[in-house]
Coordinates of C-alpha atoms in Angstrom, one line a residue:
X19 CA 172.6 5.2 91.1
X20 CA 173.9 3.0 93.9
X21 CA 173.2 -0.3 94.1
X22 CA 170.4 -1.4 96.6
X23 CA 171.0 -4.9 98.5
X24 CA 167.9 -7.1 99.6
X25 CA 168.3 -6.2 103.1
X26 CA 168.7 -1.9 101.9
X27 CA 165.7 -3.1 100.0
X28 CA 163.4 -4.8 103.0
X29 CA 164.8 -1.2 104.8
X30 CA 163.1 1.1 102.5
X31 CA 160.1 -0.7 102.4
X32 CA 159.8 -0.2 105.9
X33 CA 160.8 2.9 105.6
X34 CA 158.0 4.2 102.8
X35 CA 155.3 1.9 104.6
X36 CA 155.9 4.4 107.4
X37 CA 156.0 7.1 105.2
X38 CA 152.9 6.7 103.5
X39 CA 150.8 5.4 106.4
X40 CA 152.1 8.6 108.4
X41 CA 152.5 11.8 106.1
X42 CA 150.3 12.0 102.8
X43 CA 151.8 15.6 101.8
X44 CA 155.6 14.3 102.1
X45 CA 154.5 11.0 100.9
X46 CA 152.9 12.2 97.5
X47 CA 155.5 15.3 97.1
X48 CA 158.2 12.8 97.3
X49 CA 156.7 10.8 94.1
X50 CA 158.2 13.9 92.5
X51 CA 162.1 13.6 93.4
X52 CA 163.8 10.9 91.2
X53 CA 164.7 7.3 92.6
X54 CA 167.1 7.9 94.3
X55 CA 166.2 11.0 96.1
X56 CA 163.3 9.4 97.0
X57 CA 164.1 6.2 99.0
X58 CA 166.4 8.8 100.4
X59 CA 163.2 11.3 101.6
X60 CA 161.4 7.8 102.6
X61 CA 164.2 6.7 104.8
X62 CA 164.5 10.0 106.0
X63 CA 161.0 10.6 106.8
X64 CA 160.6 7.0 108.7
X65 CA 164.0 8.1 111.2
X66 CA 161.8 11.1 112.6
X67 CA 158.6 9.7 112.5
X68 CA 159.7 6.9 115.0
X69 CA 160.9 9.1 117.9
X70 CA 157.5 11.6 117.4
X71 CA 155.3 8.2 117.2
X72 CA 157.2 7.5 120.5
X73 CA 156.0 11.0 121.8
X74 CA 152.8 11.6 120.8
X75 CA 151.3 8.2 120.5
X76 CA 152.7 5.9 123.1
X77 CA 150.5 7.8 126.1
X78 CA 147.9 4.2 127.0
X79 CA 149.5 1.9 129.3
X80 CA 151.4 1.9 132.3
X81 CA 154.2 4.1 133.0
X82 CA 153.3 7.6 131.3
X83 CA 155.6 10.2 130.6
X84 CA 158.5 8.1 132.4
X85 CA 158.0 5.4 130.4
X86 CA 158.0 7.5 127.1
X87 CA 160.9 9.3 128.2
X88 CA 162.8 5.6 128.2
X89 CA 161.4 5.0 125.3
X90 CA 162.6 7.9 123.5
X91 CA 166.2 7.4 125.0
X92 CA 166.8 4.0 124.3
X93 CA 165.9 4.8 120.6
X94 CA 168.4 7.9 120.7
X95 CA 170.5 5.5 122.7
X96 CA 170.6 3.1 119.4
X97 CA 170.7 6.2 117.1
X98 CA 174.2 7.2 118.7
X99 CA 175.3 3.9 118.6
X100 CA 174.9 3.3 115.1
X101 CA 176.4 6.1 114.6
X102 CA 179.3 5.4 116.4
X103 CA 179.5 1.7 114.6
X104 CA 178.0 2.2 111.4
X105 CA 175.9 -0.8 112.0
X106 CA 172.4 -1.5 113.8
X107 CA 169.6 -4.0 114.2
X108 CA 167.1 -1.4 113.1
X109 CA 165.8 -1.7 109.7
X110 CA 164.8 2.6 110.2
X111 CA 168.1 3.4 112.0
X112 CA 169.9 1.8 108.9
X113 CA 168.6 3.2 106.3
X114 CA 168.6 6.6 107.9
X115 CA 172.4 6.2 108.8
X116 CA 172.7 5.3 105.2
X117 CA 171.3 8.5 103.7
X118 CA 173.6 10.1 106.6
X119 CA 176.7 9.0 105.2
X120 CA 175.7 9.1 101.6
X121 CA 175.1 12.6 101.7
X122 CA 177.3 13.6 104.5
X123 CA 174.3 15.5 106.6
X124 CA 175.4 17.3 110.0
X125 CA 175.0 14.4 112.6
X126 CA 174.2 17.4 114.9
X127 CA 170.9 18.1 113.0
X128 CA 169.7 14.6 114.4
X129 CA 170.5 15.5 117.8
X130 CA 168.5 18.8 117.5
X131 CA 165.4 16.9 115.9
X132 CA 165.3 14.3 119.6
X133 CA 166.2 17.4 121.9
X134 CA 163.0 18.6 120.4
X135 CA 160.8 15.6 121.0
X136 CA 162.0 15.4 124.3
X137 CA 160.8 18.5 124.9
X138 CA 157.4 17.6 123.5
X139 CA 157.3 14.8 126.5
X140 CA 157.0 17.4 129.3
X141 CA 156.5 21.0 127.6
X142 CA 152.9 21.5 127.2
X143 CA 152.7 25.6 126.2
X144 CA 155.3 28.1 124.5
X145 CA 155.3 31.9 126.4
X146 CA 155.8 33.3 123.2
X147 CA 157.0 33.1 119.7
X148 CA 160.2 33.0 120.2
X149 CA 160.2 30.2 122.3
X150 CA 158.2 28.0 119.9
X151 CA 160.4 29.0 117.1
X152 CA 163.5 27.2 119.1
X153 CA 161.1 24.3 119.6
X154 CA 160.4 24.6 115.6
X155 CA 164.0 24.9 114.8
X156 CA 164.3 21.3 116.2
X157 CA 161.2 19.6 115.1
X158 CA 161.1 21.0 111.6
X159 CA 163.4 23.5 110.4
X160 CA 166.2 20.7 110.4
X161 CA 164.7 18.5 108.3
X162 CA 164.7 21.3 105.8
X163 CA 168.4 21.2 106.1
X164 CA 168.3 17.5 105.7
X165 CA 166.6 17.5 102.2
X166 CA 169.6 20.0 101.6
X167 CA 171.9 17.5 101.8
X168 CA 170.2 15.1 100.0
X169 CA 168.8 17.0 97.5
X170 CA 172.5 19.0 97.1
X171 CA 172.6 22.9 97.0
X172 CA 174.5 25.4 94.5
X173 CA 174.4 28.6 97.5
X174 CA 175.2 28.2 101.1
X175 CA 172.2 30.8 101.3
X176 CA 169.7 27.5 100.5
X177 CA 169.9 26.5 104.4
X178 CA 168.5 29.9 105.5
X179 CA 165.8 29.3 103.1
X180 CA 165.7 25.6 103.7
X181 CA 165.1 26.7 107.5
X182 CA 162.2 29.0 107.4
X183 CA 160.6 26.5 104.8
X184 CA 160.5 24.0 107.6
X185 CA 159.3 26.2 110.4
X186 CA 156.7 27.6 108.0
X187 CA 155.3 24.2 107.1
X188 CA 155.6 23.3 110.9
X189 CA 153.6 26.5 112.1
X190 CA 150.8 25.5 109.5
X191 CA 150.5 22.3 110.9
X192 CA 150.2 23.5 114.1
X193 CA 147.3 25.9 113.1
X194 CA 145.4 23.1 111.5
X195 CA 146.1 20.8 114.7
X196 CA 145.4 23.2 117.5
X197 CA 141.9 21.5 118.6
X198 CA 143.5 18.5 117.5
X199 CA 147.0 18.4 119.9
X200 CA 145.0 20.3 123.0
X201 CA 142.6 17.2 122.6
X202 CA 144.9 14.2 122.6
X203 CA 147.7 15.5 123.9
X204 CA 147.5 18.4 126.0
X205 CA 149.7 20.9 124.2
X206 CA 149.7 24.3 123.0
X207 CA 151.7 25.1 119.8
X208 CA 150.6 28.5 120.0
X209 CA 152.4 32.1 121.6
X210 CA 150.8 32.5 125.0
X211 CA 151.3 36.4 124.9
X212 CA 149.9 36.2 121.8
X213 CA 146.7 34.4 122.8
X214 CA 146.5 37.1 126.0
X215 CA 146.9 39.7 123.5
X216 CA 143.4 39.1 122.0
X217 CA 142.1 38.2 125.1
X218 CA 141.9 34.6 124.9
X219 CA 143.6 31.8 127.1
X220 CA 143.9 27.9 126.9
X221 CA 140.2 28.0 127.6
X222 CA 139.4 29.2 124.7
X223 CA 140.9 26.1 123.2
X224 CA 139.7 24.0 125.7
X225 CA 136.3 25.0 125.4
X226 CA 136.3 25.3 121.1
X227 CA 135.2 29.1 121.3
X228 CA 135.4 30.8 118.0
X229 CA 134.6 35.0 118.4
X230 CA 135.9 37.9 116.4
X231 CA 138.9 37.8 119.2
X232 CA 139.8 33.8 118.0
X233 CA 139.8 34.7 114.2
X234 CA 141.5 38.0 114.7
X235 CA 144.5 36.0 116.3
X236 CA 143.9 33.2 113.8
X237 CA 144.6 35.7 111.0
X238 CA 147.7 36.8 112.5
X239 CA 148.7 33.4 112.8
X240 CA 147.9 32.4 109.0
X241 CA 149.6 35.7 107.7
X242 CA 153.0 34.9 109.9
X243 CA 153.2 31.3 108.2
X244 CA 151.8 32.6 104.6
X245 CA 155.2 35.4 105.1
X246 CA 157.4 32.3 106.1
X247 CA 156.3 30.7 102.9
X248 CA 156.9 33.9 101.0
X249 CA 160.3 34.6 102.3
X250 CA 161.6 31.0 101.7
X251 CA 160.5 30.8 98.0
X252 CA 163.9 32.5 96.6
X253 CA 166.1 29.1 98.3
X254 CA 164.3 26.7 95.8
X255 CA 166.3 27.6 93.3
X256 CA 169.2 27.5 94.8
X257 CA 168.4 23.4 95.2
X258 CA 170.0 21.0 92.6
X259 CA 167.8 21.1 89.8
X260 CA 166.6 17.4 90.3
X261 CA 164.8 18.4 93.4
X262 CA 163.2 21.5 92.9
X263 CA 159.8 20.3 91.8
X264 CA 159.5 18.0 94.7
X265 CA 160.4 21.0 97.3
X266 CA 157.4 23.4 95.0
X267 CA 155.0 20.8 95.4
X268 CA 155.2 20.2 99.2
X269 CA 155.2 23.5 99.3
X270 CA 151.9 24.0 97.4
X271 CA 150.4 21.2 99.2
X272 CA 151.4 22.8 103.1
X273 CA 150.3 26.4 102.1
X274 CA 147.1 24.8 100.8
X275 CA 146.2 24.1 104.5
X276 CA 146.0 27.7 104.9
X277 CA 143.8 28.4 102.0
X278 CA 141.4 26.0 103.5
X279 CA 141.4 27.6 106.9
X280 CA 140.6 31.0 105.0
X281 CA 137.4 29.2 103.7
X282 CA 136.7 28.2 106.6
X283 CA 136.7 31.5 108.5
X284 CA 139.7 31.2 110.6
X285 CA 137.1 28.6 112.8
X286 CA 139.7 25.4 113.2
X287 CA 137.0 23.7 115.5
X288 CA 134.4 23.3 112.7
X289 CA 137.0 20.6 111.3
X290 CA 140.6 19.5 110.2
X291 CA 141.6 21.5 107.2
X292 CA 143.0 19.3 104.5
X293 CA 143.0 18.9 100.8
X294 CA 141.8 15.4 99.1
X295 CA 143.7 13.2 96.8
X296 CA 142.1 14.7 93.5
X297 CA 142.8 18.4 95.1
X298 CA 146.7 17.1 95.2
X299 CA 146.9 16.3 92.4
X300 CA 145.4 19.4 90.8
X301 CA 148.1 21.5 92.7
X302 CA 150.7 19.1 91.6
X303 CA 149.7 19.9 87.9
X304 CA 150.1 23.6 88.6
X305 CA 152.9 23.5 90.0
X306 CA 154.2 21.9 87.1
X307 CA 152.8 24.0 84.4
X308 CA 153.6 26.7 85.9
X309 CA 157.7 25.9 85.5
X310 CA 157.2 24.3 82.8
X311 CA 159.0 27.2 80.7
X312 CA 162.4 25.4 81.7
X313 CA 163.2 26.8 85.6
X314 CA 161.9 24.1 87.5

């Protein structure tokens, strides 16, 4: 296990403050890698919450979406540089370039990840599926293939799997956010065509009315992301062993959501769907027992 200095130290603390003040589910599926892997995840995690804190929750003040568009640039601007110099004066910049070089992850998947939050800065609707899945490809399927690098894979296959893990993750967030993002930020994260297929528009949203026509869509929606879940399943074990339970959990957690929007009738505006502490927990032990004839 390397060796962590006080200043990689002060880092990750940073670095899992954000973590755990940010994102619950990665936060308490990360308690299930070992060390090392996990300051890894934390530092990780903190890198692309930075940029979509810059995004999504920088909108008071003076300036709008120029001013967030600086923002974002200058930290990319600093990203690169560190990069380039293997140094920076950000304690979240390095210790993400750290887990970079340890692990030798695709500098290109960072780039992907800020071309997506740039486009979060102006793009408020996707026309279809397709166009949200190459917004998804950015904003979440990458950091699937992140944790493939750190974690460490036996099967080039695992980024395939890695991928649609990520976009099926991302998708159910979206589903459980869609009053949510229209609200405070103005945005869509739902196919257009789609929407206009069942007869409803941004209106619908807009206005929080559930019919027979919103669930009907909603159901779609839920059964593409519960398939995405289905279809990514095989890659886990194709992780290093060390890892695999911390990928199952976070798995169980996210596909949760969509249990919980089941119970609730497909009707996202009656509240956010979301499972408790003690619920966690529970699905943590299941997940476990349920590998715990030696295939974890």
């Amino acid at each position: 296990m390397p060796v962590v200095s006080g200043t990689e130290k002060e880092d990750l603390r940073i670095c899992r403050s954000l973590n755990k003040k940010h994102g619950l589910n990665y936060y308490y599926a990360a308690a299930f890698f070992p060390e090392e892997l996990r300051r890894s995840v934390y530092s990780l995690y903190a890198f692309l919450r930075v940029p979509d804190e810059i995004v999504d929750n920088n909108r008071s003040g003076a300036g709008g979406e120029e001013r967030i568009k600086a923002e974002l640039s200058a930290w990319l601007g600093k990203w690169r540089a560190a990069c380039r110099g293997d140094v920076s004066d950000e304690p979240v910049l390095r210790s993400a370039l750290r887990v970079f070089r340890r692990y030798n992850i695709p500098y290109g998947y960072s780039e992907d990840f800020f071309r997506s939050m740039s486009m979060d800065i102006e793009k408020r609707e996707y026309a279809d599926y397709g166009e949200l899945r190459e917004y998804m490809y950015g904003s979440a399927c990458v950091v699937g293939l992140m944790l493939c690098y750190i974690i460490g894979f036996n099967d080039p296959r695992a980024l395939e799997y890695a991928s649609c893990l990520g976009e099926a993750m991302q998708l159910t967030n979206f589903l459980r956010d869609i009053e949510e993002d229209y609200r405070q930020r103005g945005r869509i994260y739902m196919p257009l065509d789609e929407l206009a297929a069942h007869g409803l528009s941004r209106e619908d949203i807009a206005r929080r009315r559930f019919s027979p026509a919103f669930r009907d869509f909603m159901k779609l929606q839920v059964e593409r992301s519960a398939g995405l879940y289905r279809r990514a399943q095989p890659g886990i074990a194709m992780l290093d062993k060390r890892g695999r339970l911390a990928v199952r959990v976070a798995s169980a957690f996210y596909s949760r959501i969509l249990v919980k929007i089941r119970q609730m009738d497909y009707n996202i505006f009656l509240g956010r769907a979301r499972s408790g502490t003690a619920e966690k927990a529970v699905l943590a032990l299941r997940t476990l027992l349920n590998l715990s004839g030696g295939n974890i």
